[in-house]
């Protein structure tokens, strides 16, 4: 009986550790994006977010906002083909990107 309880406690601990780790990583990636003030430098934080969601596809299944962000920004064919070239980021795009990034969740 003690062995079963020990396994359950260990599983729960590992589950919440992984969840906290994902939340911490995502918050860091969001902060990196929010701190980028020059549109030509957006490629690195956007690529980092893309890599994060490739490693954690379940977060796209669980959260509609995450899926919307990936579809709208990270799967954009112009961004993938040309990167953050001058003129690509209008004020409206910039504001929407920040708004969408704020809605990202790791849970």
PDB file of N, CA and C in Angstrom:
ATOM      1  N   UNK A   1       0.825  -1.199   0.000  1.00  0.00           N
ATOM      2  CA  UNK A   1       0.000   0.000   0.000  1.00  0.00           C
ATOM      3  C   UNK A   1       0.866   1.257   0.000  1.00  0.00           C
ATOM      4  N   UNK A   2       1.916   1.250   0.811  1.00  0.00           N
ATOM      5  CA  UNK A   2       2.810   2.404   0.885  1.00  0.00           C
ATOM      6  C   UNK A   2       3.496   2.651  -0.458  1.00  0.00           C
ATOM      7  N   UNK A   3       3.812   1.572  -1.173  1.00  0.00           N
ATOM      8  CA  UNK A   3       4.452   1.699  -2.485  1.00  0.00           C
ATOM      9  C   UNK A   3       3.564   2.404  -3.492  1.00  0.00           C
ATOM     10  N   UNK A   4       2.274   2.123  -3.454  1.00  0.00           N
ATOM     11  CA  UNK A   4       1.325   2.759  -4.369  1.00  0.00           C
ATOM     12  C   UNK A   4       1.207   4.247  -4.060  1.00  0.00           C
ATOM     13  N   UNK A   5       1.087   4.581  -2.787  1.00  0.00           N
ATOM     14  CA  UNK A   5       0.985   5.981  -2.378  1.00  0.00           C
ATOM     15  C   UNK A   5       2.255   6.727  -2.780  1.00  0.00           C
ATOM     16  N   UNK A   6       3.378   6.093  -2.598  1.00  0.00           N
ATOM     17  CA  UNK A   6       4.663   6.699  -2.958  1.00  0.00           C
ATOM     18  C   UNK A   6       4.732   6.967  -4.464  1.00  0.00           C
ATOM     19  N   UNK A   7       4.271   6.025  -5.263  1.00  0.00           N
ATOM     20  CA  UNK A   7       4.266   6.211  -6.720  1.00  0.00           C
ATOM     21  C   UNK A   7       3.331   7.342  -7.135  1.00  0.00           C
ATOM     22  N   UNK A   8       2.173   7.414  -6.503  1.00  0.00           N
ATOM     23  CA  UNK A   8       1.216   8.475  -6.827  1.00  0.00           C
ATOM     24  C   UNK A   8       1.791   9.841  -6.458  1.00  0.00           C
ATOM     25  N   UNK A   9       2.381   9.941  -5.295  1.00  0.00           N
ATOM     26  CA  UNK A   9       2.976  11.211  -4.858  1.00  0.00           C
ATOM     27  C   UNK A   9       4.120  11.598  -5.779  1.00  0.00           C
ATOM     28  N   UNK A  10       4.940  10.641  -6.161  1.00  0.00           N
ATOM     29  CA  UNK A  10       6.049  10.913  -7.077  1.00  0.00           C
ATOM     30  C   UNK A  10       5.530  11.378  -8.430  1.00  0.00           C
ATOM     31  N   UNK A  11       4.499  10.716  -8.933  1.00  0.00           N
ATOM     32  CA  UNK A  11       3.919  11.109 -10.225  1.00  0.00           C
ATOM     33  C   UNK A  11       3.359  12.530 -10.155  1.00  0.00           C
ATOM     34  N   UNK A  12       2.609  12.825  -9.098  1.00  0.00           N
ATOM     35  CA  UNK A  12       2.043  14.167  -8.942  1.00  0.00           C
ATOM     36  C   UNK A  12       3.135  15.228  -8.852  1.00  0.00           C
ATOM     37  N   UNK A  13       4.181  14.936  -8.113  1.00  0.00           N
ATOM     38  CA  UNK A  13       5.298  15.877  -7.983  1.00  0.00           C
ATOM     39  C   UNK A  13       5.931  16.145  -9.349  1.00  0.00           C
ATOM     40  N   UNK A  14       6.206  15.090 -10.104  1.00  0.00           N
ATOM     41  CA  UNK A  14       6.819  15.254 -11.426  1.00  0.00           C
ATOM     42  C   UNK A  14       5.889  15.998 -12.377  1.00  0.00           C
ATOM     43  N   UNK A  15       4.600  15.710 -12.305  1.00  0.00           N
ATOM     44  CA  UNK A  15       3.621  16.383 -13.162  1.00  0.00           C
ATOM     45  C   UNK A  15       3.624  17.886 -12.903  1.00  0.00           C
ATOM     46  N   UNK A  16       3.544  18.286 -11.649  1.00  0.00           N
ATOM     47  CA  UNK A  16       3.500  19.711 -11.324  1.00  0.00           C
ATOM     48  C   UNK A  16       4.842  20.390 -11.551  1.00  0.00           C
ATOM     49  N   UNK A  17       5.937  19.672 -11.398  1.00  0.00           N
ATOM     50  CA  UNK A  17       7.253  20.230 -11.715  1.00  0.00           C
ATOM     51  C   UNK A  17       7.356  20.528 -13.209  1.00  0.00           C
ATOM     52  N   UNK A  18       6.890  19.598 -14.041  1.00  0.00           N
ATOM     53  CA  UNK A  18       6.936  19.804 -15.485  1.00  0.00           C
ATOM     54  C   UNK A  18       6.035  20.962 -15.876  1.00  0.00           C
ATOM     55  N   UNK A  19       4.860  21.019 -15.295  1.00  0.00           N
ATOM     56  CA  UNK A  19       3.928  22.107 -15.600  1.00  0.00           C
ATOM     57  C   UNK A  19       4.526  23.455 -15.207  1.00  0.00           C
ATOM     58  N   UNK A  20       5.123  23.517 -14.036  1.00  0.00           N
ATOM     59  CA  UNK A  20       5.751  24.766 -13.597  1.00  0.00           C
ATOM     60  C   UNK A  20       6.920  25.133 -14.492  1.00  0.00           C
ATOM     61  N   UNK A  21       7.658  24.140 -14.932  1.00  0.00           N
ATOM     62  CA  UNK A  21       8.788  24.374 -15.831  1.00  0.00           C
ATOM     63  C   UNK A  21       8.300  24.937 -17.165  1.00  0.00           C
ATOM     64  N   UNK A  22       7.215  24.376 -17.700  1.00  0.00           N
ATOM     65  CA  UNK A  22       6.637  24.879 -18.952  1.00  0.00           C
ATOM     66  C   UNK A  22       6.146  26.312 -18.781  1.00  0.00           C
ATOM     67  N   UNK A  23       5.481  26.588 -17.656  1.00  0.00           N
ATOM     68  CA  UNK A  23       4.982  27.944 -17.407  1.00  0.00           C
ATOM     69  C   UNK A  23       6.130  28.939 -17.330  1.00  0.00           C
ATOM     70  N   UNK A  24       7.195  28.564 -16.642  1.00  0.00           N
ATOM     71  CA  UNK A  24       8.357  29.440 -16.507  1.00  0.00           C
ATOM     72  C   UNK A  24       9.006  29.696 -17.862  1.00  0.00           C
ATOM     73  N   UNK A  25       9.167  28.640 -18.652  1.00  0.00           N
ATOM     74  CA  UNK A  25       9.776  28.803 -19.971  1.00  0.00           C
ATOM     75  C   UNK A  25       8.920  29.681 -20.870  1.00  0.00           C
ATOM     76  N   UNK A  26       7.605  29.442 -20.885  1.00  0.00           N
ATOM     77  CA  UNK A  26       6.723  30.231 -21.733  1.00  0.00           C
ATOM     78  C   UNK A  26       6.711  31.694 -21.299  1.00  0.00           C
ATOM     79  N   UNK A  27       6.679  31.952 -20.009  1.00  0.00           N
ATOM     80  CA  UNK A  27       6.700  33.335 -19.529  1.00  0.00           C
ATOM     81  C   UNK A  27       7.995  34.041 -19.939  1.00  0.00           C
ATOM     82  N   UNK A  28       9.106  33.326 -19.905  1.00  0.00           N
ATOM     83  CA  UNK A  28      10.374  33.895 -20.352  1.00  0.00           C
ATOM     84  C   UNK A  28      10.366  34.212 -21.842  1.00  0.00           C
ATOM     85  N   UNK A  29       9.787  33.326 -22.635  1.00  0.00           N
ATOM     86  CA  UNK A  29       9.699  33.558 -24.078  1.00  0.00           C
ATOM     87  C   UNK A  29       8.777  34.733 -24.393  1.00  0.00           C
ATOM     88  N   UNK A  30       7.664  34.826 -23.657  1.00  0.00           N
ATOM     89  CA  UNK A  30       6.762  35.959 -23.840  1.00  0.00           C
ATOM     90  C   UNK A  30       7.455  37.265 -23.468  1.00  0.00           C
ATOM     91  N   UNK A  31       8.203  37.253 -22.376  1.00  0.00           N
ATOM     92  CA  UNK A  31       8.926  38.458 -21.949  1.00  0.00           C
ATOM     93  C   UNK A  31       9.945  38.870 -23.005  1.00  0.00           C
ATOM     94  N   UNK A  32      10.634  37.892 -23.575  1.00  0.00           N
ATOM     95  CA  UNK A  32      11.593  38.196 -24.632  1.00  0.00           C
ATOM     96  C   UNK A  32      10.933  38.849 -25.832  1.00  0.00           C
ATOM     97  N   UNK A  33       9.750  38.386 -26.176  1.00  0.00           N
ATOM     98  CA  UNK A  33       9.003  38.982 -27.284  1.00  0.00           C
ATOM     99  C   UNK A  33       8.551  40.398 -26.930  1.00  0.00           C
ATOM    100  N   UNK A  34       8.021  40.568 -25.724  1.00  0.00           N
ATOM    101  CA  UNK A  34       7.519  41.877 -25.309  1.00  0.00           C
ATOM    102  C   UNK A  34       8.635  42.916 -25.188  1.00  0.00           C
ATOM    103  N   UNK A  35       9.830  42.471 -24.863  1.00  0.00           N
ATOM    104  CA  UNK A  35      10.954  43.397 -24.710  1.00  0.00           C
ATOM    105  C   UNK A  35      11.606  43.769 -26.032  1.00  0.00           C
ATOM    106  N   UNK A  36      11.215  43.092 -27.097  1.00  0.00           N
ATOM    107  CA  UNK A  36      11.765  43.397 -28.414  1.00  0.00           C
ATOM    108  C   UNK A  36      11.036  44.606 -28.968  1.00  0.00           C
ATOM    109  N   UNK A  37      11.758  45.690 -29.148  1.00  0.00           N
ATOM    110  CA  UNK A  37      11.134  46.936 -29.586  1.00  0.00           C
ATOM    111  C   UNK A  37      11.422  47.276 -31.049  1.00  0.00           C
ATOM    112  N   UNK A  38      12.327  46.555 -31.673  1.00  0.00           N
ATOM    113  CA  UNK A  38      12.670  46.793 -33.073  1.00  0.00           C
ATOM    114  C   UNK A  38      12.104  45.629 -33.878  1.00  0.00           C
ATOM    115  N   UNK A  39      11.241  45.946 -34.820  1.00  0.00           N
ATOM    116  CA  UNK A  39      10.522  44.889 -35.535  1.00  0.00           C
ATOM    117  C   UNK A  39      11.461  43.957 -36.293  1.00  0.00           C
ATOM    118  N   UNK A  40      12.585  44.450 -36.763  1.00  0.00           N
ATOM    119  CA  UNK A  40      13.520  43.589 -37.490  1.00  0.00           C
ATOM    120  C   UNK A  40      14.182  42.554 -36.576  1.00  0.00           C
ATOM    121  N   UNK A  41      14.028  42.708 -35.262  1.00  0.00           N
ATOM    122  CA  UNK A  41      14.618  41.770 -34.305  1.00  0.00           C
ATOM    123  C   UNK A  41      13.596  40.776 -33.753  1.00  0.00           C
ATOM    124  N   UNK A  42      12.418  40.730 -34.336  1.00  0.00           N
ATOM    125  CA  UNK A  42      11.374  39.824 -33.849  1.00  0.00           C
ATOM    126  C   UNK A  42      11.597  38.364 -34.230  1.00  0.00           C
ATOM    127  N   UNK A  43      12.465  38.120 -35.199  1.00  0.00           N
ATOM    128  CA  UNK A  43      12.658  36.738 -35.652  1.00  0.00           C
ATOM    129  C   UNK A  43      13.089  35.801 -34.529  1.00  0.00           C
ATOM    130  N   UNK A  44      14.062  36.202 -33.738  1.00  0.00           N
ATOM    131  CA  UNK A  44      14.580  35.312 -32.687  1.00  0.00           C
ATOM    132  C   UNK A  44      13.510  34.942 -31.665  1.00  0.00           C
ATOM    133  N   UNK A  45      12.767  35.910 -31.084  1.00  0.00           N
ATOM    134  CA  UNK A  45      11.737  35.497 -30.122  1.00  0.00           C
ATOM    135  C   UNK A  45      10.599  34.698 -30.760  1.00  0.00           C
ATOM    136  N   UNK A  46      10.251  35.013 -31.999  1.00  0.00           N
ATOM    137  CA  UNK A  46       9.197  34.233 -32.663  1.00  0.00           C
ATOM    138  C   UNK A  46       9.663  32.809 -32.959  1.00  0.00           C
ATOM    139  N   UNK A  47      10.901  32.649 -33.386  1.00  0.00           N
ATOM    140  CA  UNK A  47      11.444  31.299 -33.614  1.00  0.00           C
ATOM    141  C   UNK A  47      11.502  30.513 -32.304  1.00  0.00           C
ATOM    142  N   UNK A  48      11.861  31.182 -31.216  1.00  0.00           N
ATOM    143  CA  UNK A  48      11.919  30.508 -29.914  1.00  0.00           C
ATOM    144  C   UNK A  48      10.532  30.025 -29.507  1.00  0.00           C
ATOM    145  N   UNK A  49       9.511  30.848 -29.722  1.00  0.00           N
ATOM    146  CA  UNK A  49       8.141  30.422 -29.416  1.00  0.00           C
ATOM    147  C   UNK A  49       7.706  29.275 -30.325  1.00  0.00           C
ATOM    148  N   UNK A  50       8.083  29.335 -31.589  1.00  0.00           N
ATOM    149  CA  UNK A  50       7.747  28.253 -32.522  1.00  0.00           C
ATOM    150  C   UNK A  50       8.377  26.936 -32.059  1.00  0.00           C
ATOM    151  N   UNK A  51       9.654  26.988 -31.688  1.00  0.00           N
ATOM    152  CA  UNK A  51      10.333  25.787 -31.189  1.00  0.00           C
ATOM    153  C   UNK A  51       9.674  25.256 -29.921  1.00  0.00           C
ATOM    154  N   UNK A  52       9.250  26.151 -29.037  1.00  0.00           N
ATOM    155  CA  UNK A  52       8.574  25.763 -27.800  1.00  0.00           C
ATOM    156  C   UNK A  52       7.298  24.977 -28.112  1.00  0.00           C
ATOM    157  N   UNK A  53       6.488  25.485 -29.038  1.00  0.00           N
ATOM    158  CA  UNK A  53       5.232  24.797 -29.359  1.00  0.00           C
ATOM    159  C   UNK A  53       5.461  23.523 -30.159  1.00  0.00           C
ATOM    160  N   UNK A  54       6.533  23.454 -30.910  1.00  0.00           N
ATOM    161  CA  UNK A  54       6.867  22.193 -31.590  1.00  0.00           C
ATOM    162  C   UNK A  54       7.223  21.136 -30.550  1.00  0.00           C
ATOM    163  N   UNK A  55       7.949  21.524 -29.504  1.00  0.00           N
ATOM    164  CA  UNK A  55       8.311  20.581 -28.431  1.00  0.00           C
ATOM    165  C   UNK A  55       7.127  20.234 -27.536  1.00  0.00           C
ATOM    166  N   UNK A  56       6.114  21.090 -27.488  1.00  0.00           N
ATOM    167  CA  UNK A  56       4.977  20.908 -26.583  1.00  0.00           C
ATOM    168  C   UNK A  56       3.648  21.032 -27.339  1.00  0.00           C
ATOM    169  N   UNK A  57       3.380  20.128 -28.283  1.00  0.00           N
ATOM    170  CA  UNK A  57       2.167  20.251 -29.113  1.00  0.00           C
ATOM    171  C   UNK A  57       0.858  20.112 -28.334  1.00  0.00           C
ATOM    172  N   UNK A  58       0.897  19.487 -27.173  1.00  0.00           N
ATOM    173  CA  UNK A  58      -0.336  19.328 -26.390  1.00  0.00           C
ATOM    174  C   UNK A  58      -0.896  20.674 -25.934  1.00  0.00           C
ATOM    175  N   UNK A  59      -0.013  21.667 -25.816  1.00  0.00           N
ATOM    176  CA  UNK A  59      -0.475  22.997 -25.413  1.00  0.00           C
ATOM    177  C   UNK A  59      -1.338  23.641 -26.496  1.00  0.00           C
ATOM    178  N   UNK A  60      -1.197  23.184 -27.724  1.00  0.00           N
ATOM    179  CA  UNK A  60      -2.039  23.685 -28.813  1.00  0.00           C
ATOM    180  C   UNK A  60      -3.416  23.030 -28.776  1.00  0.00           C
ATOM    181  N   UNK A  61      -3.466  21.797 -28.305  1.00  0.00           N
ATOM    182  CA  UNK A  61      -4.734  21.086 -28.191  1.00  0.00           C
ATOM    183  C   UNK A  61      -5.556  21.620 -27.028  1.00  0.00           C
ATOM    184  N   UNK A  62      -4.879  21.992 -25.949  1.00  0.00           N
ATOM    185  CA  UNK A  62      -5.559  22.395 -24.722  1.00  0.00           C
ATOM    186  C   UNK A  62      -6.051  23.832 -24.741  1.00  0.00           C
ATOM    187  N   UNK A  63      -5.405  24.690 -25.498  1.00  0.00           N
ATOM    188  CA  UNK A  63      -5.673  26.113 -25.379  1.00  0.00           C
ATOM    189  C   UNK A  63      -5.924  26.737 -26.754  1.00  0.00           C
ATOM    190  N   UNK A  64      -7.107  27.267 -26.947  1.00  0.00           N
ATOM    191  CA  UNK A  64      -7.489  27.873 -28.221  1.00  0.00           C
ATOM    192  C   UNK A  64      -6.608  29.089 -28.529  1.00  0.00           C
ATOM    193  N   UNK A  65      -6.273  29.876 -27.509  1.00  0.00           N
ATOM    194  CA  UNK A  65      -5.446  31.064 -27.723  1.00  0.00           C
ATOM    195  C   UNK A  65      -4.056  30.687 -28.220  1.00  0.00           C
ATOM    196  N   UNK A  66      -3.498  29.613 -27.694  1.00  0.00           N
ATOM    197  CA  UNK A  66      -2.193  29.159 -28.168  1.00  0.00           C
ATOM    198  C   UNK A  66      -2.265  28.786 -29.645  1.00  0.00           C
ATOM    199  N   UNK A  67      -3.302  28.038 -30.004  1.00  0.00           N
ATOM    200  CA  UNK A  67      -3.472  27.611 -31.397  1.00  0.00           C
ATOM    201  C   UNK A  67      -3.668  28.820 -32.315  1.00  0.00           C
ATOM    202  N   UNK A  68      -4.443  29.790 -31.861  1.00  0.00           N
ATOM    203  CA  UNK A  68      -4.655  31.009 -32.641  1.00  0.00           C
ATOM    204  C   UNK A  68      -3.337  31.747 -32.858  1.00  0.00           C
ATOM    205  N   UNK A  69      -2.528  31.864 -31.818  1.00  0.00           N
ATOM    206  CA  UNK A  69      -1.239  32.544 -31.929  1.00  0.00           C
ATOM    207  C   UNK A  69      -0.335  31.840 -32.932  1.00  0.00           C
ATOM    208  N   UNK A  70      -0.255  30.522 -32.829  1.00  0.00           N
ATOM    209  CA  UNK A  70       0.597  29.747 -33.745  1.00  0.00           C
ATOM    210  C   UNK A  70       0.100  29.891 -35.178  1.00  0.00           C
ATOM    211  N   UNK A  71      -1.204  29.761 -35.380  1.00  0.00           N
ATOM    212  CA  UNK A  71      -1.755  29.873 -36.736  1.00  0.00           C
ATOM    213  C   UNK A  71      -1.571  31.269 -37.313  1.00  0.00           C
ATOM    214  N   UNK A  72      -1.798  32.278 -36.488  1.00  0.00           N
ATOM    215  CA  UNK A  72      -1.759  33.656 -36.975  1.00  0.00           C
ATOM    216  C   UNK A  72      -0.334  34.164 -37.188  1.00  0.00           C
ATOM    217  N   UNK A  73       0.579  33.846 -36.271  1.00  0.00           N
ATOM    218  CA  UNK A  73       1.899  34.456 -36.303  1.00  0.00           C
ATOM    219  C   UNK A  73       3.013  33.492 -36.698  1.00  0.00           C
ATOM    220  N   UNK A  74       3.024  32.308 -36.144  1.00  0.00           N
ATOM    221  CA  UNK A  74       4.160  31.406 -36.360  1.00  0.00           C
ATOM    222  C   UNK A  74       4.036  30.594 -37.645  1.00  0.00           C
ATOM    223  N   UNK A  75       2.824  30.489 -38.182  1.00  0.00           N
ATOM    224  CA  UNK A  75       2.630  29.771 -39.442  1.00  0.00           C
ATOM    225  C   UNK A  75       2.405  30.726 -40.609  1.00  0.00           C
ATOM    226  N   UNK A  76       2.623  31.998 -40.372  1.00  0.00           N
ATOM    227  CA  UNK A  76       2.455  32.999 -41.422  1.00  0.00           C
ATOM    228  C   UNK A  76       3.478  32.743 -42.527  1.00  0.00           C
ATOM    229  N   UNK A  77       3.040  32.501 -43.765  1.00  0.00           N
ATOM    230  CA  UNK A  77       3.985  32.176 -44.840  1.00  0.00           C
ATOM    231  C   UNK A  77       4.935  33.324 -45.175  1.00  0.00           C
ATOM    232  N   UNK A  78       4.479  34.566 -45.037  1.00  0.00           N
ATOM    233  CA  UNK A  78       5.362  35.698 -45.325  1.00  0.00           C
ATOM    234  C   UNK A  78       6.486  35.783 -44.305  1.00  0.00           C
ATOM    235  N   UNK A  79       6.133  35.594 -43.036  1.00  0.00           N
ATOM    236  CA  UNK A  79       7.157  35.630 -41.994  1.00  0.00           C
ATOM    237  C   UNK A  79       8.138  34.470 -42.167  1.00  0.00           C
ATOM    238  N   UNK A  80       7.618  33.272 -42.470  1.00  0.00           N
ATOM    239  CA  UNK A  80       8.499  32.125 -42.641  1.00  0.00           C
ATOM    240  C   UNK A  80       9.416  32.300 -43.841  1.00  0.00           C
ATOM    241  N   UNK A  81       8.923  32.927 -44.893  1.00  0.00           N
ATOM    242  CA  UNK A  81       9.725  33.094 -46.109  1.00  0.00           C
ATOM    243  C   UNK A  81      10.720  34.238 -46.001  1.00  0.00           C
ATOM    244  N   UNK A  82      10.290  35.338 -45.419  1.00  0.00           N
ATOM    245  CA  UNK A  82      11.118  36.544 -45.467  1.00  0.00           C
ATOM    246  C   UNK A  82      11.602  37.029 -44.106  1.00  0.00           C
ATOM    247  N   UNK A  83      11.075  36.489 -43.023  1.00  0.00           N
ATOM    248  CA  UNK A  83      11.450  36.988 -41.705  1.00  0.00           C
ATOM    249  C   UNK A  83      10.817  38.341 -41.451  1.00  0.00           C
ATOM    250  N   UNK A  84      11.344  39.035 -40.488  1.00  0.00           N
ATOM    251  CA  UNK A  84      10.798  40.339 -40.105  1.00  0.00           C
ATOM    252  C   UNK A  84      11.456  41.441 -40.908  1.00  0.00           C
ATOM    253  N   UNK A  85      11.010  41.603 -42.132  1.00  0.00           N
ATOM    254  CA  UNK A  85      11.565  42.642 -43.000  1.00  0.00           C
ATOM    255  C   UNK A  85      10.886  43.972 -42.705  1.00  0.00           C
ATOM    256  N   UNK A  86      11.570  45.038 -43.025  1.00  0.00           N
ATOM    257  CA  UNK A  86      11.014  46.373 -42.807  1.00  0.00           C
ATOM    258  C   UNK A  86       9.689  46.519 -43.540  1.00  0.00           C
ATOM    259  N   UNK A  87       8.741  47.145 -42.877  1.00  0.00           N
ATOM    260  CA  UNK A  87       7.439  47.384 -43.476  1.00  0.00           C
ATOM    261  C   UNK A  87       6.438  46.263 -43.246  1.00  0.00           C
ATOM    262  N   UNK A  88       6.895  45.117 -42.790  1.00  0.00           N
ATOM    263  CA  UNK A  88       5.991  43.995 -42.560  1.00  0.00           C
ATOM    264  C   UNK A  88       5.118  44.232 -41.322  1.00  0.00           C
ATOM    265  N   UNK A  89       5.670  44.910 -40.341  1.00  0.00           N
ATOM    266  CA  UNK A  89       4.997  45.087 -39.064  1.00  0.00           C
ATOM    267  C   UNK A  89       4.373  46.472 -38.967  1.00  0.00           C
ATOM    268  N   UNK A  90       3.084  46.565 -39.278  1.00  0.00           N
ATOM    269  CA  UNK A  90       2.363  47.806 -39.072  1.00  0.00           C
ATOM    270  C   UNK A  90       2.065  47.940 -37.579  1.00  0.00           C
ATOM    271  N   UNK A  91       1.631  49.102 -37.161  1.00  0.00           N
ATOM    272  CA  UNK A  91       1.280  49.295 -35.754  1.00  0.00           C
ATOM    273  C   UNK A  91       0.168  48.329 -35.347  1.00  0.00           C
ATOM    274  N   UNK A  92      -0.786  48.117 -36.237  1.00  0.00           N
ATOM    275  CA  UNK A  92      -1.888  47.200 -35.930  1.00  0.00           C
ATOM    276  C   UNK A  92      -1.390  45.770 -35.750  1.00  0.00           C
ATOM    277  N   UNK A  93      -0.471  45.320 -36.632  1.00  0.00           N
ATOM    278  CA  UNK A  93       0.111  43.976 -36.484  1.00  0.00           C
ATOM    279  C   UNK A  93       0.883  43.863 -35.177  1.00  0.00           C
ATOM    280  N   UNK A  94       1.670  44.883 -34.902  1.00  0.00           N
ATOM    281  CA  UNK A  94       2.493  44.899 -33.686  1.00  0.00           C
ATOM    282  C   UNK A  94       1.612  44.800 -32.441  1.00  0.00           C
ATOM    283  N   UNK A  95       0.553  45.622 -32.393  1.00  0.00           N
ATOM    284  CA  UNK A  95      -0.358  45.607 -31.246  1.00  0.00           C
ATOM    285  C   UNK A  95      -1.075  44.272 -31.118  1.00  0.00           C
ATOM    286  N   UNK A  96      -1.512  43.710 -32.248  1.00  0.00           N
ATOM    287  CA  UNK A  96      -2.204  42.423 -32.215  1.00  0.00           C
ATOM    288  C   UNK A  96      -1.266  41.297 -31.775  1.00  0.00           C
ATOM    289  N   UNK A  97      -0.019  41.337 -32.242  1.00  0.00           N
ATOM    290  CA  UNK A  97       0.969  40.333 -31.830  1.00  0.00           C
ATOM    291  C   UNK A  97       1.142  40.350 -30.319  1.00  0.00           C
ATOM    292  N   UNK A  98       1.294  41.524 -29.743  1.00  0.00           N
ATOM    293  CA  UNK A  98       1.471  41.643 -28.288  1.00  0.00           C
ATOM    294  C   UNK A  98       0.220  41.183 -27.532  1.00  0.00           C
ATOM    295  N   UNK A  99      -0.935  41.543 -28.044  1.00  0.00           N
ATOM    296  CA  UNK A  99      -2.186  41.118 -27.413  1.00  0.00           C
ATOM    297  C   UNK A  99      -2.315  39.597 -27.450  1.00  0.00           C
ATOM    298  N   UNK A 100      -2.035  39.003 -28.606  1.00  0.00           N
ATOM    299  CA  UNK A 100      -2.113  37.550 -28.737  1.00  0.00           C
ATOM    300  C   UNK A 100      -1.067  36.849 -27.872  1.00  0.00           C
ATOM    301  N   UNK A 101       0.132  37.406 -27.802  1.00  0.00           N
ATOM    302  CA  UNK A 101       1.183  36.797 -26.981  1.00  0.00           C
ATOM    303  C   UNK A 101       0.822  36.825 -25.511  1.00  0.00           C
ATOM    304  N   UNK A 102       0.135  37.868 -25.059  1.00  0.00           N
ATOM    305  CA  UNK A 102      -0.286  37.936 -23.660  1.00  0.00           C
ATOM    306  C   UNK A 102      -1.288  36.841 -23.297  1.00  0.00           C
ATOM    307  N   UNK A 103      -1.996  36.316 -24.280  1.00  0.00           N
ATOM    308  CA  UNK A 103      -2.991  35.293 -24.012  1.00  0.00           C
ATOM    309  C   UNK A 103      -2.419  33.876 -23.995  1.00  0.00           C
ATOM    310  N   UNK A 104      -1.134  33.702 -24.294  1.00  0.00           N
ATOM    311  CA  UNK A 104      -0.530  32.365 -24.309  1.00  0.00           C
ATOM    312  C   UNK A 104      -0.520  31.766 -22.904  1.00  0.00           C
ATOM    313  N   UNK A 105      -0.829  30.481 -22.817  1.00  0.00           N
ATOM    314  CA  UNK A 105      -0.882  29.771 -21.538  1.00  0.00           C
ATOM    315  C   UNK A 105      -0.189  28.422 -21.647  1.00  0.00           C
ATOM    316  N   UNK A 106       0.430  28.009 -20.549  1.00  0.00           N
ATOM    317  CA  UNK A 106       1.095  26.712 -20.510  1.00  0.00           C
ATOM    318  C   UNK A 106       0.214  25.642 -19.867  1.00  0.00           C
ATOM    319  N   UNK A 107      -0.986  25.993 -19.526  1.00  0.00           N
ATOM    320  CA  UNK A 107      -1.869  25.007 -18.884  1.00  0.00           C
ATOM    321  C   UNK A 107      -3.091  24.748 -19.719  1.00  0.00           C
TER     322      UNK A 107
END
